CSV table of C-alpha atoms in Angstrom, one decimal:
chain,number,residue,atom,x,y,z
A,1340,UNK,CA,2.9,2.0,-25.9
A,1341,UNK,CA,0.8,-0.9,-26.6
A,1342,UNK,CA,3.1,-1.8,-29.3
A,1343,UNK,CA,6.3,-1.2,-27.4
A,1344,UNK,CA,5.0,-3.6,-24.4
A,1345,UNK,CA,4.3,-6.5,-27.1
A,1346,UNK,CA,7.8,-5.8,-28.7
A,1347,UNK,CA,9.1,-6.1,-25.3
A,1348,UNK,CA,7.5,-9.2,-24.4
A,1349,UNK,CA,7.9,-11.1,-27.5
A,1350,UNK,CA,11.7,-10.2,-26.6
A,1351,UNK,CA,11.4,-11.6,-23.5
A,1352,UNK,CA,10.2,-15.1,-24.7
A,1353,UNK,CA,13.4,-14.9,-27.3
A,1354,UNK,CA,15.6,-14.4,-24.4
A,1355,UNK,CA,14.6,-16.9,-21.7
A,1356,UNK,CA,14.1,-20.1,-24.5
A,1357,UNK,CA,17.9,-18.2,-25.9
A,1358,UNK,CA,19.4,-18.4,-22.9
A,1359,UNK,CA,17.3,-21.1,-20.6
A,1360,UNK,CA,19.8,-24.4,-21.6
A,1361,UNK,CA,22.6,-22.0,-21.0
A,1362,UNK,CA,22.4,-19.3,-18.0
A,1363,UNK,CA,22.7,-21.1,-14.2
A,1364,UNK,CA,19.4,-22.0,-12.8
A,1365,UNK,CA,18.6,-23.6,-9.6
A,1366,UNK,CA,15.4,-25.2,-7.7
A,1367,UNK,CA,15.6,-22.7,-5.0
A,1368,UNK,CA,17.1,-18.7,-3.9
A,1369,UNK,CA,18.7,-20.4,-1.7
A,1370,UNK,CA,20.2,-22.9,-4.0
A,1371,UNK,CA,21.4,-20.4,-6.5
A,1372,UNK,CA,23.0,-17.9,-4.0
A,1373,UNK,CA,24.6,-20.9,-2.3
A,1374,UNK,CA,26.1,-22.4,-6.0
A,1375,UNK,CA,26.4,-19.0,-8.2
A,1376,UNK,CA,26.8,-16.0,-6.0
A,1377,UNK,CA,30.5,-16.2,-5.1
A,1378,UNK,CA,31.4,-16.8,-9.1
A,1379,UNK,CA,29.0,-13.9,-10.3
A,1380,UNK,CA,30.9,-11.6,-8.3
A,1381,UNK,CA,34.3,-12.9,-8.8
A,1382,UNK,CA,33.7,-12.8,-12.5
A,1383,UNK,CA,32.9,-9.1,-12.2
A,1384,UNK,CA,36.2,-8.3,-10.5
A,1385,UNK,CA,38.2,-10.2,-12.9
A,1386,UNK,CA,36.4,-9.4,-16.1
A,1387,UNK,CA,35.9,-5.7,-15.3
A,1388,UNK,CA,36.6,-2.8,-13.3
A,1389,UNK,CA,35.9,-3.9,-9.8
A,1390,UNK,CA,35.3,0.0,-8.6
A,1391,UNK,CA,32.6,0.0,-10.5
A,1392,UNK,CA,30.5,-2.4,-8.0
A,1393,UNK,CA,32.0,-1.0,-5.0
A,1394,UNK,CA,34.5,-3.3,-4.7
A,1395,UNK,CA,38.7,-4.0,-4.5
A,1396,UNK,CA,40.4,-7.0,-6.5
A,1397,UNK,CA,40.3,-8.6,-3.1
A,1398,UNK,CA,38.6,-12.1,-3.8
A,1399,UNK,CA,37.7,-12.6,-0.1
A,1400,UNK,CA,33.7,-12.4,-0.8
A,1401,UNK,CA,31.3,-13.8,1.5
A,1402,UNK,CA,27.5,-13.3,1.6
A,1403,UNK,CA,25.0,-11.5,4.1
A,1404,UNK,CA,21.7,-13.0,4.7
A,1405,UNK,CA,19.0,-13.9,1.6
A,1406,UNK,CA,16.1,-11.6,1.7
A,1407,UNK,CA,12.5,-11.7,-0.2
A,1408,UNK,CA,11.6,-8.5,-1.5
A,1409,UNK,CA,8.2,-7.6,-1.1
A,1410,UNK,CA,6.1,-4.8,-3.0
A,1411,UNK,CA,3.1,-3.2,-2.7
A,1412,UNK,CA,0.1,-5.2,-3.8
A,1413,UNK,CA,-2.7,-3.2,-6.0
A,1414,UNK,CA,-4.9,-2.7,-3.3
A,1415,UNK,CA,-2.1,-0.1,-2.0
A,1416,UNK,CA,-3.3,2.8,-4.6
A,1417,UNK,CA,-6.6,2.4,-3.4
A,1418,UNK,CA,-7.5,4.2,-0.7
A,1419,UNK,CA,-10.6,2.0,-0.4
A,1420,UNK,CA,-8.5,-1.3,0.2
A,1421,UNK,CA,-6.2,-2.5,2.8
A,1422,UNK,CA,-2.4,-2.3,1.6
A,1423,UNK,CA,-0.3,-5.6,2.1
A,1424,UNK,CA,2.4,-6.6,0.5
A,1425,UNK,CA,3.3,-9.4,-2.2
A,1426,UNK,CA,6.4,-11.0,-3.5
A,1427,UNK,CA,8.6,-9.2,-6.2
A,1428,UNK,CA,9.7,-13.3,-7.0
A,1429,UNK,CA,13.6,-11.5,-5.9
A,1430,UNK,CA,15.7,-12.9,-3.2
A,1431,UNK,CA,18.4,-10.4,-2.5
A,1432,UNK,CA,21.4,-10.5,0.1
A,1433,UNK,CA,24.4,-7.8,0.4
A,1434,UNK,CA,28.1,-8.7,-1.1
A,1435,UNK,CA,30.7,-8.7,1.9
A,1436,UNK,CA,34.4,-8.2,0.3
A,1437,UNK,CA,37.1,-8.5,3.2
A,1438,UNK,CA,33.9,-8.5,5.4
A,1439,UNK,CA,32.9,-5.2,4.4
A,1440,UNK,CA,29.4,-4.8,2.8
A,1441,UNK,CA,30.1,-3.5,-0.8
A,1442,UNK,CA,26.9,-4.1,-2.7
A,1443,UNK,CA,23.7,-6.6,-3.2
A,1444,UNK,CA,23.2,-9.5,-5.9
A,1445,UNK,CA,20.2,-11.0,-6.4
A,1446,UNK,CA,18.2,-14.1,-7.6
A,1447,UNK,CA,14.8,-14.2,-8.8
A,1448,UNK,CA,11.8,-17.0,-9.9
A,1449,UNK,CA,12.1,-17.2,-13.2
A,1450,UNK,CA,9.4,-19.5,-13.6
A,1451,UNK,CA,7.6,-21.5,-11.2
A,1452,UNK,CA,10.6,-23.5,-9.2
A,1453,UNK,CA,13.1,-22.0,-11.3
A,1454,UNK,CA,15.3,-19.7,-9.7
A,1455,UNK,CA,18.2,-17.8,-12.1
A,1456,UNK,CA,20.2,-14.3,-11.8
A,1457,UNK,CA,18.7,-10.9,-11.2
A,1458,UNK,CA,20.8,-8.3,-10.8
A,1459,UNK,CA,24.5,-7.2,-8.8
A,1460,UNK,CA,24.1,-3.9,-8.1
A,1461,UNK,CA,21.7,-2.4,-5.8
A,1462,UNK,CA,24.4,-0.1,-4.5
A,1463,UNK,CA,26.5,0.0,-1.1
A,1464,UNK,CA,23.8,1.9,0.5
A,1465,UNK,CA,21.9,-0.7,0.5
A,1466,UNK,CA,24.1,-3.8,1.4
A,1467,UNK,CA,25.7,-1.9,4.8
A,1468,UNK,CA,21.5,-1.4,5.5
A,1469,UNK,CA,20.4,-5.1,4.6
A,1470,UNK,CA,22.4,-5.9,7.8
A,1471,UNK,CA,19.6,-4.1,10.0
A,1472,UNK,CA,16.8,-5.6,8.5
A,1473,UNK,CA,14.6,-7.7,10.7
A,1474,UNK,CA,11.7,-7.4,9.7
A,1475,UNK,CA,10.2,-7.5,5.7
A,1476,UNK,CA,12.2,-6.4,3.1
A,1477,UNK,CA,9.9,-3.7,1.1
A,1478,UNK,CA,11.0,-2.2,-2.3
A,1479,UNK,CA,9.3,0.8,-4.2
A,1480,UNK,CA,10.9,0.8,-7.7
A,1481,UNK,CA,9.7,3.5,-9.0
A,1482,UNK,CA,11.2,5.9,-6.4
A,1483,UNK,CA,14.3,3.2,-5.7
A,1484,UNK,CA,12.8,3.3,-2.1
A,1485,UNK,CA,13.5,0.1,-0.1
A,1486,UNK,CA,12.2,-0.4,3.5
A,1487,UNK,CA,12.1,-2.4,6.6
A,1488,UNK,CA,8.4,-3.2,7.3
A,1489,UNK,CA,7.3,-4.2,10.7
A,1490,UNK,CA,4.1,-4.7,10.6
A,1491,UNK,CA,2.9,-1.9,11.1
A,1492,UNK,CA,5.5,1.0,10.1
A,1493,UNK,CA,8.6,1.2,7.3
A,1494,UNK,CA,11.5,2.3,8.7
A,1495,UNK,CA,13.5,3.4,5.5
A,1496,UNK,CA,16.6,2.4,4.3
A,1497,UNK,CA,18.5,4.3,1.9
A,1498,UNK,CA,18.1,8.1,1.5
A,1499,UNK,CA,15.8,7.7,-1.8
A,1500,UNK,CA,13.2,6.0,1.1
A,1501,UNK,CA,14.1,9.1,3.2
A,1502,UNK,CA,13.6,11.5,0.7
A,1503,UNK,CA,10.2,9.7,-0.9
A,1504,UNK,CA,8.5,9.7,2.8
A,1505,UNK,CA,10.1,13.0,3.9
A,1506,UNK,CA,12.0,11.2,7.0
A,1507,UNK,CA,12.8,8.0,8.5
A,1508,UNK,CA,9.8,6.3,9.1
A,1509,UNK,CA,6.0,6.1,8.5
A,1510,UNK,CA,2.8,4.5,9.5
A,1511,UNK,CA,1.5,1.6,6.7
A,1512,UNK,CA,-1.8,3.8,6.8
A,1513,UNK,CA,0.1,6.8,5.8
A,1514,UNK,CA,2.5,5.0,2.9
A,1515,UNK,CA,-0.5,4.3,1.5
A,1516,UNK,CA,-2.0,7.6,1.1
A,1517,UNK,CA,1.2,8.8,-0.4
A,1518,UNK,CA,1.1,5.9,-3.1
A,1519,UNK,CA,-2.2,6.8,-3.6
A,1520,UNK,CA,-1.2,10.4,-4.0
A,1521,UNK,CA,1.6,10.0,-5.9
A,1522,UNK,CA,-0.1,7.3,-8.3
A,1523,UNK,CA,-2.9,10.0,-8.9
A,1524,UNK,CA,-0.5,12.5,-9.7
A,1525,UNK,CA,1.6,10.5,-12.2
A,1526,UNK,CA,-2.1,9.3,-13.8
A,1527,UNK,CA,-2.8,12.9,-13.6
A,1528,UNK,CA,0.2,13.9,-15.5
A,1529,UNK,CA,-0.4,11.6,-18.1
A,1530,UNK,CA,-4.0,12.9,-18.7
A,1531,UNK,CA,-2.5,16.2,-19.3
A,1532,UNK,CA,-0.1,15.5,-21.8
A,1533,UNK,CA,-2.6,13.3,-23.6
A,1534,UNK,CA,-5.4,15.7,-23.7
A,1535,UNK,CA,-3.0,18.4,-24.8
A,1536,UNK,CA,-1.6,16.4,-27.0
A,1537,UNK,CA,-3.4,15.6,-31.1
A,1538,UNK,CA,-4.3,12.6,-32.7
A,1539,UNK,CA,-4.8,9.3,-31.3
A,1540,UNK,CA,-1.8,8.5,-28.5
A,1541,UNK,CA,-2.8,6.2,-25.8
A,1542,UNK,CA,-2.2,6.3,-22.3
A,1543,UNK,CA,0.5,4.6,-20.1
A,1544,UNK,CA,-0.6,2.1,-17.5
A,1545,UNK,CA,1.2,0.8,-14.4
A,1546,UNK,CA,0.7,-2.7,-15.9
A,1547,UNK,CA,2.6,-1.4,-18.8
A,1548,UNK,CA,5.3,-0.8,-16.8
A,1549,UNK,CA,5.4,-3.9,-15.3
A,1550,UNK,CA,5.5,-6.0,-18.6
A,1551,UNK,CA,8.5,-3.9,-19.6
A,1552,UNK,CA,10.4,-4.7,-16.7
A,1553,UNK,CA,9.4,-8.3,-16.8
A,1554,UNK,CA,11.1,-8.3,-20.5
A,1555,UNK,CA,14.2,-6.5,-18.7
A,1556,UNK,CA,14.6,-8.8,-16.5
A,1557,UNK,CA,13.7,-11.8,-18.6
A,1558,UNK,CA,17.1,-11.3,-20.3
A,1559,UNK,CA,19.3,-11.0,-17.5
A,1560,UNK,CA,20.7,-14.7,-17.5
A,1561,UNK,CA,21.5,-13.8,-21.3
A,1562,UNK,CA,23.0,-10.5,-20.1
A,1563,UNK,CA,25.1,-12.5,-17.9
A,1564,UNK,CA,26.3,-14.9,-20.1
A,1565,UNK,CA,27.5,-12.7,-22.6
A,1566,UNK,CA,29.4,-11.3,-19.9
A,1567,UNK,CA,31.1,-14.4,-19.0
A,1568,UNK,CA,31.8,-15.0,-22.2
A,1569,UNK,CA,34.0,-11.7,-22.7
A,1570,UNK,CA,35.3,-12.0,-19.6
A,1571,UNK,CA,36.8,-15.0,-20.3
A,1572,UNK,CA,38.4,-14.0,-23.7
């Protein structure tokens, strides 16, 4: 694993100094969604099938609001610590077509005060909830669980949150014993398969993870270039 998160990484510096000069970039989420948003998502209806985002060959697109996502800080699997949330760097807002939400696009900080393209796809489910969000936008990735957070209790927001917390809401107190539970029981899983396992294989940490998807999302603006290239031929 250790070697697959270096390979990853070193990909990841490849693709952002490949596609830095080229990709859009902006000084601000807001910035980028205002300049790049509308001709990300026209660009997928014209270059591709538009069904597969949701959406019609209807070019009325408008925006919903832009929304931090937030995730659970460290101190969340501890039972010892108090759980708060940090910033996942993403800016997200639901994809209105004909004024109907249709799916989410994103924007994230891909480097201190350098904002570029995430992702356009989140899912329906999602946009049609952003539109009842008032209070923090929370996002468990592993589960694909996103949340409403009031200060006090996450109301979910797509059935994968529903599912994950067994209903529609829950106490911060109590999502934090379950990430604690369900963090033990994944570290406990990976125990067992390495302890039944021979030679030398090491372990997988959550940090791990997290440099993989860095490298992921590292070439997006590449991803999205490429695109735009084809779809233009």
């Amino acid at each position: 694993m250790r070697h697959l998160t270096t390979f990853a990484l070193a990909g990841a510096f490849t693709l952002v100094a490949t596609s830095a000069a080229a990709a859009p970039t902006e000084r601000s989420a807001e910035r980028f969604a205002e300049k790049h948003f509308e001709s990300i998502v026209l660009d997928h209806i014209e270059g591709d099938d538009p069904s597969n985002y949701h959406l019609t060959e209807s070019r009325a697109i408008s925006f919903g609001s832009l929304h931090e996502v937030m995730i659970a800080a460290q101190s969340c699997y501890s039972s010892d610590e108090m759980c708060t949330f940090v910033s996942s760097k993403e800016y997200v807002s639901a994809v209105l077509q004909d004024g109907e939400p249709r799916n989410v696009i994103g924007t994230y900080e891909q480097e201190p005060g350098l904002f570029a393209f995430s992702t356009f796809g989140y899912g329906d489910e999602l946009a049609i909830a952003l539109a009842d969000v008032s209070g923090t936008l929370v996002h468990s990735a592993r589960e694909n669980a996103w949340f409403d957070y009031d200060g006090k209790t996450l109301t979910a927001l797509t059935t994968d949150a529903k599912r994950f917390i067994e209903g529609d809401r829950i106490t911060l107190e109590s999502y934090q014993a379950l990430l604690v539970e369900t963090h033990s029981n994944v570290e406990g899983s990976l125990e067992d398969g390495h302890t039944a396992s021979s030679g030398n294989v090491p372990t997988t940490d959550p940090k791990s993870f997290w440099m993989l998807g860095l490298a992921l999302l590292a070439g997006l603006p590449l991803s999205y270039l490429l695109y735009r290239r084809r779809a233009n031929k």
